[in-house]
Coordinates of C-alpha atoms in Angstrom, one line a residue:
M998 CA 13.4 18.6 -5.9
I999 CA 10.3 17.1 -7.5
L1000 CA 7.5 18.8 -9.5
I1001 CA 4.2 16.9 -9.5
L1002 CA 1.6 17.8 -12.1
G1003 CA -1.6 16.7 -10.4
G1004 CA -5.3 17.5 -9.9
T1005 CA -6.5 13.9 -10.1
T1006 CA -6.8 10.8 -8.0
E1007 CA -3.3 9.9 -9.2
G1008 CA -2.1 13.4 -8.2
R1009 CA -3.2 12.7 -4.6
I1010 CA -1.4 9.4 -4.7
A1011 CA 1.8 11.1 -6.0
A1012 CA 1.6 13.6 -3.1
K1013 CA 1.2 10.8 -0.6
V1014 CA 4.2 9.0 -1.9
A1015 CA 6.3 12.2 -2.0
D1016 CA 5.2 13.1 1.6
E1017 CA 6.8 9.8 2.8
A1018 CA 10.2 11.3 2.3
G1019 CA 9.4 14.2 4.7
K1020 CA 11.0 16.6 2.2
T1021 CA 9.7 19.6 0.2
Y1022 CA 8.4 19.2 -3.3
Y1023 CA 6.1 21.2 -5.6
Y1024 CA 2.5 20.2 -6.6
S1025 CA 1.0 22.0 -9.6
T1026 CA -2.7 22.1 -10.7
K1027 CA -4.4 24.1 -13.4
G1028 CA -7.1 25.5 -11.0
T1029 CA -7.7 26.0 -7.3
M1030 CA -10.7 23.7 -7.0
Q1031 CA -8.8 20.4 -6.6
E1032 CA -8.5 19.3 -3.0
I1033 CA -5.1 17.9 -2.0
V1034 CA -3.7 16.9 1.4
S1035 CA 0.0 17.6 1.4
R1036 CA 2.2 17.8 4.4
H1037 CA 5.4 18.9 2.6
G1038 CA 4.2 20.0 -0.8
I1039 CA 4.3 23.6 -2.0
R1040 CA 1.1 24.3 -4.0
V1041 CA 1.4 25.9 -7.5
T1042 CA -1.7 26.9 -9.3
G1043 CA -2.4 28.1 -12.9
G1044 CA -1.8 26.3 -16.2
M1045 CA 1.8 26.6 -17.3
D1046 CA 3.0 26.7 -20.9
E1047 CA 6.4 25.5 -22.0
D1048 CA 8.3 28.7 -21.1
E1049 CA 6.5 29.1 -17.7
M1050 CA 7.1 25.4 -16.7
T1051 CA 10.8 25.7 -17.8
A1052 CA 11.2 28.8 -15.7
C1053 CA 9.5 27.2 -12.7
C1054 CA 11.8 24.2 -12.9
Q1055 CA 14.9 26.3 -13.2
K1056 CA 14.0 28.6 -10.4
N1057 CA 13.1 25.9 -7.9
G1058 CA 15.9 23.4 -8.8
I1059 CA 13.5 20.7 -10.1
R1060 CA 15.4 17.5 -11.0
L1061 CA 12.4 15.2 -11.6
L1062 CA 8.9 15.6 -13.1
V1063 CA 6.0 13.5 -12.1
D1064 CA 3.0 13.7 -14.6
A1065 CA 0.0 12.6 -12.6
A1066 CA -2.5 14.6 -14.6
H1067 CA -5.7 13.4 -16.4
P1068 CA -5.0 10.9 -19.3
F1069 CA -6.8 13.3 -21.7
A1070 CA -4.7 16.4 -20.7
V1071 CA -2.9 16.1 -24.1
R1072 CA -1.5 19.6 -24.1
L1073 CA -0.1 19.3 -20.6
H1074 CA 1.6 15.9 -21.4
A1075 CA 3.2 17.5 -24.5
T1076 CA 4.4 20.5 -22.4
V1077 CA 5.9 18.2 -19.7
A1078 CA 7.6 16.1 -22.4
K1079 CA 9.2 19.2 -24.0
V1080 CA 10.4 20.6 -20.7
G1081 CA 11.8 17.3 -19.7
E1082 CA 13.7 17.0 -22.9
L1083 CA 14.9 20.7 -22.8
L1084 CA 16.2 20.5 -19.2
H1085 CA 17.3 16.8 -19.4
L1086 CA 14.9 15.9 -16.6
P1087 CA 13.4 12.4 -16.3
V1088 CA 9.6 12.3 -16.5
I1089 CA 7.7 9.6 -14.5
R1090 CA 4.1 9.1 -15.6
L1091 CA 1.8 7.9 -12.9
E1092 CA -0.7 6.2 -15.2
R1093 CA -4.1 4.8 -14.4
V1094 CA -5.0 1.1 -14.6
Y1095 CA -7.2 0.4 -17.5
P1096 CA -9.5 -2.6 -18.0
P1097 CA -8.9 -4.5 -21.3
R1098 CA -10.8 -3.2 -24.3
T1099 CA -13.7 -5.4 -25.3
D1100 CA -15.7 -5.8 -28.5
D1101 CA -19.0 -4.9 -26.9
I1102 CA -17.9 -1.2 -26.7
V1103 CA -17.8 1.0 -29.7
W1104 CA -14.3 2.4 -29.6
C1105 CA -13.7 5.9 -31.0
E1106 CA -10.3 7.4 -32.0
D1107 CA -11.3 10.9 -31.0
Y1108 CA -14.4 13.1 -30.6
E1109 CA -14.8 13.6 -34.4
D1110 CA -14.8 9.9 -34.8
A1111 CA -17.3 9.6 -32.0
V1112 CA -19.7 12.0 -33.7
R1113 CA -19.4 10.1 -36.9
K1114 CA -20.1 6.7 -35.3
L1115 CA -23.0 8.0 -33.3
E1116 CA -24.6 9.3 -36.5
E1117 CA -23.9 6.1 -38.4
R1118 CA -25.7 4.0 -35.7
G1119 CA -28.7 6.3 -35.5
V1120 CA -28.3 7.5 -32.0
D1121 CA -30.6 10.4 -31.2
R1122 CA -30.8 10.7 -27.4
L1123 CA -27.2 10.7 -25.9
L1124 CA -25.9 10.9 -22.4
A1125 CA -22.4 12.2 -22.5
L1126 CA -20.2 11.4 -19.5
T1127 CA -17.1 13.0 -21.1
G1128 CA -17.0 16.2 -19.0
V1129 CA -17.6 19.9 -19.6
Q1130 CA -14.4 20.3 -21.6
T1131 CA -15.9 18.1 -24.4
I1132 CA -19.1 20.1 -24.9
G1133 CA -17.5 22.1 -27.7
K1134 CA -15.9 19.1 -29.3
L1135 CA -19.3 17.4 -29.6
K1136 CA -21.2 20.5 -30.8
P1137 CA -21.8 18.9 -34.3
F1138 CA -23.8 16.2 -32.6
W1139 CA -25.8 18.1 -29.9
E1140 CA -26.9 20.8 -32.4
R1141 CA -28.9 18.1 -34.3
H1142 CA -29.8 15.7 -31.5
D1143 CA -31.1 15.5 -27.9
C1144 CA -27.9 15.4 -25.8
R1145 CA -27.4 15.6 -22.1
F1146 CA -24.0 16.3 -20.5
R1147 CA -23.1 15.3 -16.9
I1148 CA -20.7 17.8 -15.4
L1149 CA -19.4 19.0 -12.0
E1150 CA -21.7 21.5 -10.4
R1151 CA -19.3 24.5 -10.0
D1152 CA -19.2 28.0 -11.3
E1153 CA -16.3 27.5 -13.8
S1154 CA -18.1 24.5 -15.4
L1155 CA -21.4 26.5 -15.7
S1156 CA -19.5 29.4 -17.2
L1157 CA -17.8 27.2 -19.8
T1158 CA -21.1 25.6 -20.7
K1159 CA -22.6 29.0 -21.3
E1160 CA -19.6 30.1 -23.4
Q1161 CA -20.1 27.1 -25.7
G1162 CA -23.8 27.8 -26.2
F1163 CA -25.1 24.6 -24.7
D1164 CA -28.6 24.7 -23.1
A1165 CA -28.0 24.6 -19.3
G1166 CA -31.4 22.9 -18.9
K1167 CA -29.9 19.8 -20.4
L1168 CA -27.1 19.5 -17.9
V1169 CA -26.9 16.7 -15.3
F1170 CA -24.7 17.3 -12.3
Y1171 CA -22.3 14.7 -10.8
H1172 CA -22.7 13.8 -7.2
V1173 CA -20.2 11.6 -5.3
G1174 CA -21.5 8.2 -4.7
E1175 CA -24.5 8.4 -7.0
S1176 CA -25.7 5.3 -8.8
E1177 CA -24.8 5.2 -12.5
R1178 CA -27.7 2.8 -13.1
K1179 CA -30.2 5.1 -11.5
L1180 CA -29.2 8.0 -13.7
L1181 CA -29.5 5.8 -16.8
E1182 CA -33.0 4.6 -15.7
Q1183 CA -34.1 8.2 -15.3
L1184 CA -32.8 9.5 -18.7
H1185 CA -33.3 6.4 -20.9
P1186 CA -30.7 7.4 -23.5
D1187 CA -30.2 5.6 -26.8
A1188 CA -26.5 5.4 -26.0
V1189 CA -23.8 6.5 -23.5
L1190 CA -20.6 8.3 -24.5
T1191 CA -17.7 8.1 -22.1
K1192 CA -13.9 8.4 -22.1
E1193 CA -11.5 5.6 -21.5
S1194 CA -10.8 7.1 -18.1
G1195 CA -9.5 4.0 -16.3
M1196 CA -10.4 2.3 -13.1
S1197 CA -10.0 5.5 -11.0
G1198 CA -12.2 7.4 -13.5
G1199 CA -15.1 5.0 -12.9
F1200 CA -15.0 3.6 -16.4
S1201 CA -16.0 0.1 -15.5
E1202 CA -18.9 1.2 -13.3
K1203 CA -20.3 3.3 -16.2
V1204 CA -20.0 0.5 -18.7
E1205 CA -21.4 -2.1 -16.4
A1206 CA -24.5 0.0 -15.6
A1207 CA -25.2 0.6 -19.3
K1208 CA -24.7 -3.1 -20.1
E1209 CA -27.2 -4.1 -17.4
L1210 CA -29.8 -1.9 -19.1
G1211 CA -28.9 -2.9 -22.6
I1212 CA -27.7 0.6 -23.5
P1213 CA -24.9 0.8 -26.1
V1214 CA -21.6 2.3 -24.9
F1215 CA -19.3 4.5 -27.1
A1216 CA -15.9 5.2 -25.6
V1217 CA -13.2 7.6 -26.8
K1218 CA -9.8 6.0 -26.5
R1219 CA -7.2 7.6 -24.3
P1220 CA -4.6 9.5 -26.2
P1221 CA -1.1 8.0 -26.4
L1222 CA 1.6 9.3 -24.0
P1223 CA 4.8 10.9 -25.2
S1224 CA 7.4 8.2 -25.9
G1225 CA 9.9 9.4 -23.3
F1226 CA 7.7 8.9 -20.3
I1227 CA 8.7 6.4 -17.6
V1228 CA 5.3 4.7 -16.9
V1229 CA 4.3 3.4 -13.5
T1230 CA 0.8 2.4 -12.3
G1231 CA 0.7 2.9 -8.6
E1232 CA 2.3 4.2 -5.4
Y1233 CA 4.9 1.4 -5.0
G1234 CA 6.1 1.7 -8.6
L1235 CA 6.3 5.5 -8.2
R1236 CA 8.4 5.3 -5.1
K1237 CA 10.8 2.8 -6.7
K1238 CA 11.3 5.1 -9.7
I1239 CA 11.8 8.2 -7.5
E1240 CA 14.4 6.2 -5.6
Q1241 CA 16.1 5.3 -8.9
Y1242 CA 16.0 8.7 -10.6
L1243 CA 16.4 11.0 -7.5
P1244 CA 18.7 9.1 -5.1
G1245 CA 18.7 10.5 -1.6
F1246 CA 15.1 11.9 -1.8
Y1247 CA 14.2 9.1 0.6
E1248 CA 16.5 8.3 3.4
L1249 CA 15.9 4.5 2.9
R1250 CA 15.1 2.5 -0.2
S1251 CA 12.1 0.1 -0.5
G1252 CA 12.5 -3.4 -1.6
Y1253 CA 10.6 -6.6 -2.7
T1254 CA 9.2 -9.4 -0.6
T1255 CA 10.2 -13.0 -1.0
G1256 CA 6.7 -13.5 -2.4
A1257 CA 7.3 -11.0 -5.1
C1258 CA 10.6 -12.6 -6.0
A1259 CA 9.1 -16.0 -6.1
T1260 CA 6.4 -14.7 -8.4
A1261 CA 8.9 -13.1 -10.7
A1262 CA 11.0 -16.2 -10.8
S1263 CA 8.1 -18.6 -11.4
K1264 CA 6.8 -16.4 -14.3
A1265 CA 10.3 -16.2 -15.8
A1266 CA 10.7 -19.9 -15.6
L1267 CA 7.3 -20.6 -17.3
L1268 CA 8.1 -18.0 -20.0
A1269 CA 11.5 -19.7 -20.6
L1270 CA 9.8 -23.1 -20.8
L1271 CA 7.1 -21.9 -23.3
Q1272 CA 9.3 -19.8 -25.4
R1273 CA 12.5 -21.9 -25.1
E1274 CA 14.5 -18.7 -24.4
E1275 CA 16.4 -17.4 -21.5
Q1276 CA 14.8 -14.5 -19.7
Q1277 CA 16.6 -11.3 -18.8
S1278 CA 13.8 -9.6 -16.9
V1279 CA 10.2 -10.2 -16.1
S1280 CA 7.1 -8.1 -15.4
F1281 CA 4.4 -9.2 -12.9
C1282 CA 1.6 -7.7 -10.9
I1283 CA 1.7 -7.2 -7.1
P1284 CA -1.6 -7.5 -5.2
D1285 CA -2.8 -3.9 -5.7
G1286 CA -2.6 -4.4 -9.5
E1287 CA 0.6 -2.5 -10.2
E1288 CA 3.0 -3.9 -12.7
M1289 CA 6.6 -4.3 -11.5
T1290 CA 9.7 -5.5 -13.3
L1291 CA 12.6 -7.5 -11.8
P1292 CA 15.8 -8.7 -13.4
V1293 CA 16.3 -12.4 -13.8
A1294 CA 19.7 -13.6 -12.6
S1295 CA 19.8 -16.9 -14.4
T1296 CA 17.6 -19.3 -16.4
V1297 CA 18.0 -23.1 -17.1
I1298 CA 15.7 -24.8 -19.6
G1299 CA 15.1 -28.6 -19.6
D1300 CA 12.8 -30.8 -21.7
N1301 CA 9.6 -30.2 -19.7
W1302 CA 10.8 -27.9 -17.0
A1303 CA 12.7 -24.6 -16.5
T1304 CA 14.3 -22.9 -13.6
A1305 CA 14.7 -19.2 -13.1
C1306 CA 16.5 -17.2 -10.3
V1307 CA 15.7 -13.8 -8.9
V1308 CA 18.0 -12.2 -6.3
K1309 CA 16.0 -10.5 -3.5
D1310 CA 16.6 -6.8 -3.0
A1311 CA 15.0 -5.8 0.3
G1312 CA 16.1 -2.2 -0.1
D1313 CA 17.4 -0.8 3.2
D1314 CA 15.2 -2.9 5.3
P1315 CA 17.2 -5.1 7.7
D1316 CA 15.7 -8.3 6.2
V1317 CA 17.6 -11.5 6.8
T1318 CA 16.7 -12.7 3.3
D1319 CA 18.2 -9.6 1.5
G1320 CA 20.5 -10.8 -1.2
C1321 CA 19.2 -14.3 -1.2
S1322 CA 18.7 -16.2 -4.5
V1323 CA 15.1 -17.3 -4.9
F1324 CA 14.7 -20.1 -7.4
A1325 CA 11.5 -21.3 -9.1
T1326 CA 11.3 -24.5 -11.1
V1327 CA 8.2 -24.9 -13.2
R1328 CA 7.3 -28.3 -14.7
F1329 CA 4.3 -29.4 -16.8
S1330 CA 2.0 -31.6 -14.8
D1331 CA -1.0 -33.9 -15.5
A1332 CA -2.9 -32.2 -12.7
D1333 CA -5.6 -29.8 -13.5
K1334 CA -4.2 -27.1 -11.2
I1335 CA -1.1 -25.3 -10.1
R1336 CA 0.7 -27.2 -7.2
F1337 CA 3.3 -25.7 -5.0
L1338 CA 6.2 -27.9 -3.9
Q1339 CA 8.8 -27.4 -1.2
G1340 CA 12.3 -26.8 -2.5
E1341 CA 15.6 -26.5 -0.6
G1342 CA 15.6 -23.7 1.9
V1343 CA 11.8 -23.3 2.1
G1344 CA 10.1 -24.4 5.2
K1345 CA 7.3 -26.9 5.9
V1346 CA 4.2 -26.2 7.9
T1347 CA 3.9 -28.4 11.1
L1348 CA 1.4 -26.4 13.1
P1349 CA -2.1 -25.1 12.4
G1350 CA -3.0 -21.4 12.4
L1351 CA -1.2 -20.2 9.3
G1352 CA -4.0 -20.8 6.9
L1353 CA -2.0 -23.6 5.2
E1354 CA -2.4 -27.3 5.5
I1355 CA 0.1 -29.1 7.7
G1356 CA 2.8 -30.6 5.5
E1357 CA 2.5 -27.9 2.9
P1358 CA 5.5 -25.7 1.9
A1359 CA 5.5 -22.5 3.8
I1360 CA 4.3 -20.3 0.9
N1361 CA 1.7 -17.9 2.2
R1362 CA -1.7 -17.3 0.7
V1363 CA -0.9 -14.0 -1.0
P1364 CA 2.3 -15.2 -2.8
R1365 CA 0.4 -18.3 -3.9
Q1366 CA -2.3 -16.2 -5.4
M1367 CA 0.2 -13.9 -7.1
M1368 CA 1.9 -16.8 -8.7
T1369 CA -1.3 -18.5 -9.6
D1370 CA -2.6 -15.3 -11.3
E1371 CA 0.5 -14.8 -13.3
L1372 CA 1.1 -18.4 -14.4
S1373 CA -2.6 -19.2 -15.3
K1374 CA -2.6 -16.3 -17.7
L1375 CA 0.2 -18.0 -19.6
Y1376 CA -0.7 -21.6 -19.3
P1377 CA -4.2 -22.6 -18.1
K1378 CA -3.3 -26.2 -17.4
G1379 CA -1.5 -28.2 -14.7
L1380 CA 1.9 -27.0 -13.4
D1381 CA 4.2 -28.1 -10.5
V1382 CA 6.0 -25.1 -9.0
T1383 CA 9.0 -25.7 -6.7
I1384 CA 10.3 -22.7 -4.8
S1385 CA 13.8 -22.9 -3.3
V1386 CA 16.0 -20.4 -1.4
T1387 CA 19.7 -20.7 -1.2
G1388 CA 20.7 -20.9 2.5
G1389 CA 17.1 -20.7 3.6
E1390 CA 17.4 -23.3 6.3
K1391 CA 20.2 -21.5 8.1
L1392 CA 18.4 -18.1 7.8
A1393 CA 15.2 -19.5 9.2
S1394 CA 16.9 -19.7 12.7
R1395 CA 17.0 -15.9 12.7
T1396 CA 13.3 -15.5 12.0
F1397 CA 10.0 -16.3 13.9
N1398 CA 9.7 -19.6 11.9
P1399 CA 10.7 -22.0 14.7
K1400 CA 8.0 -20.7 17.0
L1401 CA 5.5 -20.8 14.1
G1402 CA 6.1 -24.5 13.6
I1403 CA 7.8 -24.0 10.2
T1404 CA 10.8 -26.3 9.8
G1405 CA 13.5 -26.7 7.3
G1406 CA 13.6 -23.2 5.9
I1407 CA 12.2 -19.8 5.5
S1408 CA 8.6 -18.7 4.6
I1409 CA 7.7 -17.2 1.3
I1410 CA 5.7 -14.2 2.6
G1411 CA 4.5 -10.7 1.8
T1412 CA 1.1 -9.2 1.6
S1413 CA 1.9 -6.2 -0.7
G1414 CA 4.9 -7.5 -2.7
I1415 CA 6.9 -4.5 -1.5
V1416 CA 9.1 -4.2 1.6
R1417 CA 9.0 -0.7 3.1
P1418 CA 12.2 0.1 5.0
F1419 CA 11.8 -0.9 8.7
S1420 CA 8.3 -1.8 7.8
S1421 CA 5.9 -1.5 10.7
E1422 CA 3.3 -3.3 8.6
A1423 CA 5.5 -6.3 8.2
F1424 CA 6.2 -6.5 12.0
V1425 CA 2.5 -6.3 12.8
D1426 CA 1.7 -9.0 10.2
A1427 CA 4.3 -11.2 11.9
I1428 CA 2.6 -10.6 15.3
R1429 CA -0.7 -11.6 13.8
R1430 CA 0.7 -14.8 12.3
E1431 CA 2.3 -15.8 15.6
M1432 CA -0.9 -15.2 17.6
E1433 CA -3.0 -17.1 15.1
V1434 CA -0.7 -20.1 15.5
A1435 CA -0.9 -19.8 19.3
C1436 CA -4.7 -19.8 19.1
A1437 CA -4.8 -22.7 16.7
I1438 CA -2.8 -24.9 19.1
G1439 CA -5.3 -24.1 21.9
T1440 CA -3.3 -21.6 24.0
S1441 CA -5.7 -19.8 26.3
R1442 CA -3.1 -17.3 27.6
I1443 CA -0.8 -15.2 25.4
I1444 CA 2.3 -13.6 26.9
I1445 CA 3.4 -10.5 25.1
N1446 CA 6.8 -8.9 25.7
S1447 CA 8.8 -6.1 24.1
G1448 CA 11.6 -8.5 23.3
A1449 CA 13.8 -11.4 24.3
K1450 CA 15.0 -9.9 27.6
S1451 CA 11.6 -9.3 29.1
E1452 CA 10.3 -12.6 27.7
K1453 CA 13.0 -14.5 29.5
Y1454 CA 11.9 -12.9 32.8
V1455 CA 8.2 -13.5 32.4
K1456 CA 8.7 -17.1 31.2
R1457 CA 9.6 -18.0 34.7
E1458 CA 6.0 -17.3 35.7
Y1459 CA 4.6 -19.6 33.1
P1460 CA 7.0 -22.5 32.7
D1461 CA 4.3 -24.8 31.3
L1462 CA 3.2 -22.7 28.4
P1463 CA 4.4 -23.6 24.9
P1464 CA 6.9 -21.3 23.1
Q1465 CA 4.2 -20.2 20.7
A1466 CA 2.4 -18.5 23.6
F1467 CA 5.2 -15.9 23.9
I1468 CA 5.0 -13.1 21.4
H1469 CA 7.2 -10.0 21.0
Y1470 CA 5.2 -6.7 20.5
G1471 CA 8.3 -4.6 19.9
N1472 CA 6.9 -1.1 20.1
F1473 CA 3.4 -2.0 18.8
I1474 CA 1.5 -2.5 22.1
G1475 CA -1.8 -1.1 20.8
E1476 CA -1.7 -3.2 17.6
T1477 CA -0.9 -6.4 19.5
L1478 CA -3.7 -6.0 21.9
K1479 CA -6.1 -5.2 19.1
I1480 CA -5.1 -8.4 17.3
A1481 CA -5.6 -10.4 20.6
A1482 CA -9.1 -8.9 20.8
E1483 CA -9.9 -9.8 17.1
L1484 CA -8.8 -13.4 17.8
E1485 CA -10.8 -13.5 21.0
V1486 CA -7.8 -14.4 23.2
P1487 CA -9.3 -15.0 26.7
S1488 CA -6.2 -13.9 28.7
V1489 CA -3.2 -11.7 27.9
T1490 CA -0.2 -11.0 30.1
M1491 CA 2.1 -8.2 29.1
G1492 CA 5.7 -7.8 30.3
I1493 CA 7.0 -4.4 30.1
M1494 CA 10.3 -2.7 31.0
L1495 CA 10.3 0.8 32.6
G1496 CA 11.5 2.7 29.4
K1497 CA 8.4 1.7 27.5
A1498 CA 6.1 1.8 30.5
V1499 CA 6.7 5.6 31.1
K1500 CA 5.7 6.2 27.4
L1501 CA 2.7 3.8 27.6
A1502 CA 1.4 5.4 30.8
E1503 CA 1.1 8.7 29.0
G1504 CA -1.1 7.0 26.4
N1505 CA 1.5 6.2 23.7
L1506 CA 0.5 2.8 22.3
D1507 CA 3.4 2.9 19.8
T1508 CA 6.5 3.4 21.9
H1509 CA 9.1 3.8 19.1
S1510 CA 11.8 6.3 20.0
K1511 CA 11.2 8.0 16.7
K1512 CA 7.6 8.8 17.6
V1513 CA 7.7 9.5 21.3
V1514 CA 10.3 10.2 24.0
M1515 CA 10.3 10.2 27.8
N1516 CA 8.2 13.1 29.0
K1517 CA 9.7 14.4 32.3
A1518 CA 6.8 16.9 32.8
F1519 CA 4.3 14.0 32.7
L1520 CA 6.4 11.9 35.1
K1521 CA 6.7 14.8 37.6
Q1522 CA 2.9 15.3 37.4
L1523 CA 2.5 11.6 38.0
A1524 CA 4.8 11.8 41.0
R1525 CA 2.8 14.6 42.5
E1526 CA -0.5 12.7 42.0
A1527 CA 1.0 9.6 43.6
G1528 CA 1.9 11.7 46.7
C1529 CA 5.7 11.4 46.3
S1530 CA 8.1 13.6 48.1
P1531 CA 9.5 16.8 46.5
Q1532 CA 12.8 14.9 46.2
A1533 CA 11.1 12.6 43.6
T1534 CA 10.5 15.6 41.3
A1535 CA 14.2 16.6 41.6
V1536 CA 15.2 13.0 40.8
I1537 CA 13.1 13.0 37.6
D1538 CA 14.6 16.3 36.6
G1539 CA 18.0 14.8 36.7
I1540 CA 17.6 11.5 34.9
T1541 CA 18.6 10.8 31.3
L1542 CA 17.0 7.3 31.1
A1543 CA 13.8 6.1 32.7
R1544 CA 15.5 3.0 34.2
E1545 CA 17.6 5.3 36.5
L1546 CA 14.4 5.7 38.5
W1547 CA 14.8 2.2 39.9
N1548 CA 17.9 3.3 41.8
L1549 CA 17.3 7.0 42.4
L1550 CA 13.8 7.0 43.9
S1551 CA 13.6 6.4 47.6
D1552 CA 11.8 3.2 48.7
D1553 CA 8.8 5.2 49.9
D1554 CA 8.5 7.2 46.7
A1555 CA 9.0 4.0 44.6
Q1556 CA 6.1 2.3 46.5
L1557 CA 3.9 5.3 45.5
F1558 CA 5.1 6.1 42.0
F1559 CA 5.4 2.7 40.3
P1560 CA 2.0 1.3 41.1
L1561 CA 0.3 4.5 39.8
L1562 CA 2.5 4.3 36.7
L1563 CA 1.3 0.7 36.1
K1564 CA -2.3 1.7 36.8
R1565 CA -2.0 4.3 34.1
C1566 CA -0.6 1.8 31.6
M1567 CA -3.6 -0.5 32.3
S1568 CA -6.1 2.4 31.8
H1569 CA -4.8 2.9 28.2
C1570 CA -4.7 -0.9 27.4
A1571 CA -7.7 -2.5 29.0
S1572 CA -10.2 -1.0 26.6
L1573 CA -8.3 -2.6 23.7
L1574 CA -9.1 -6.1 25.1
P1575 CA -12.7 -5.6 26.2
E1576 CA -13.7 -9.3 26.3
G1577 CA -10.4 -10.6 27.6
K1578 CA -8.5 -10.5 30.9
L1579 CA -5.3 -8.4 30.9
N1580 CA -2.4 -8.5 33.4
I1581 CA 0.7 -6.2 33.2
F1582 CA 4.0 -7.0 34.8
L1583 CA 6.5 -4.2 35.3
I1584 CA 10.0 -5.7 35.2
D1585 CA 13.1 -4.2 36.8
E1586 CA 16.7 -4.3 35.6
E1587 CA 17.5 -7.5 37.5
G1588 CA 14.7 -9.4 35.8
N1589 CA 12.3 -9.3 38.7
I1590 CA 8.6 -8.7 38.3
A1591 CA 8.7 -5.6 40.6
Y1592 CA 5.0 -4.7 40.3
R1593 CA 2.0 -6.3 38.7
I1594 CA -1.6 -5.4 38.1

């Protein structure tokens, strides 16, 4: 069981990550005002001291603490640390992402230091963006100067303001979406005081608006966290740590993309080359800005080059590259940029449509950018980066690569850096890539099928189309048609077997068995609307699988039932392809196109 200490943007992220497991957890906030969407969380309200939190953990079988509270909640952080130590519980800290500290901001160690520096620099009119809890801490300043505080407009904040003796007429209320610059233009303060609240706290927006108007910014540094906290900076890192410290909470483990592994390997190789030392592990950022860490399996250092290897862990996703060794060789170059070269086991692009030049190694745009970002921070000159994958050429035959025109190996892919188990996102991304290639080679008709079986049957209708025109939608009928519409595909033919057709006819555009099952009540209603005999209803009542209808319905009932079924499928799909022509083929168990529309 997990206890999340929330009440912030990070708290909502933590709840979202915990909800993915479909299991119960606890979510604690000091007050009741914080909004939280939680499907499986049990809400706990009221600030807890050390004894109360200890009792809560013992009573509810808590085995993991997640501190997602505000960075300035010093007392809470200390309580969480003490409880974790007392009960021997790991504490994961979901920390905010902070922009680097710059010299054009006056940094203050605490509020006492802030008052001292404001006085030293002769600030008289101050706009404090530090929140209602800091009014008392800044009393030595506002008693002698003109000071405005921006706070949330709610009863508890107004009561606290009154308790601290501050003039309510000098309050400014925060409204979601308001312009920081507009507020500064209205008030014309001598300076702005804010907290180092990170990206989610709007720190950069406040600073940028003040800089544009030439207003000095004073910022109170975030307090240090207890030393025992395990720090992550986003949802993927949080899930990985929950998987590590609470095995079994998620039924399936997440993993890393080949792009993430290539990024880690290339950074490890460059560090080895620059430092002349073998690397044991390496930290790098995935596209959402989170810092992740992967072990380095091996390092070899030459005169002007180095090679590092990272072994891919795809988690519990059935990824053909799981366990593969991803190598990166980094070499100093006279070029003024980073060049990516094709190594053994990495494919070469031979068709347009992938966003890569023909002849280039099949390293997709996002992994290239990840590697470029990491390497250029360490060495802002020319580098040649060669990515290799052991056994990649053999593995490629089990992927979509041959149809995409990628020869000689696998692709280095991944848009998030993280592989979610049985990732629907990855499957839909693959559909998009295939369709983009088909469009790029000039295919005017795309044939979409649930899999190889239905594709084989429909191919007989279109023997002259190139293999790239045939795309598997799996269960993602709706997503596939939306992609076709985005790419302005003029004509789409969909082959569908009966099992998926009965789900689609009811309006289920994702036909995965985990999300939807055959609805006999719907089928019986459809049979009545089609004018089928009473015997058809009895047949439907007795079936276990939809495909049994092919043999059990009478010929007369079949001639009424299946056309209406197909018509219903079309009614749910046609609107997704408004500018294109759609045909649907209903395929029987012998591979015949039994009905078409």
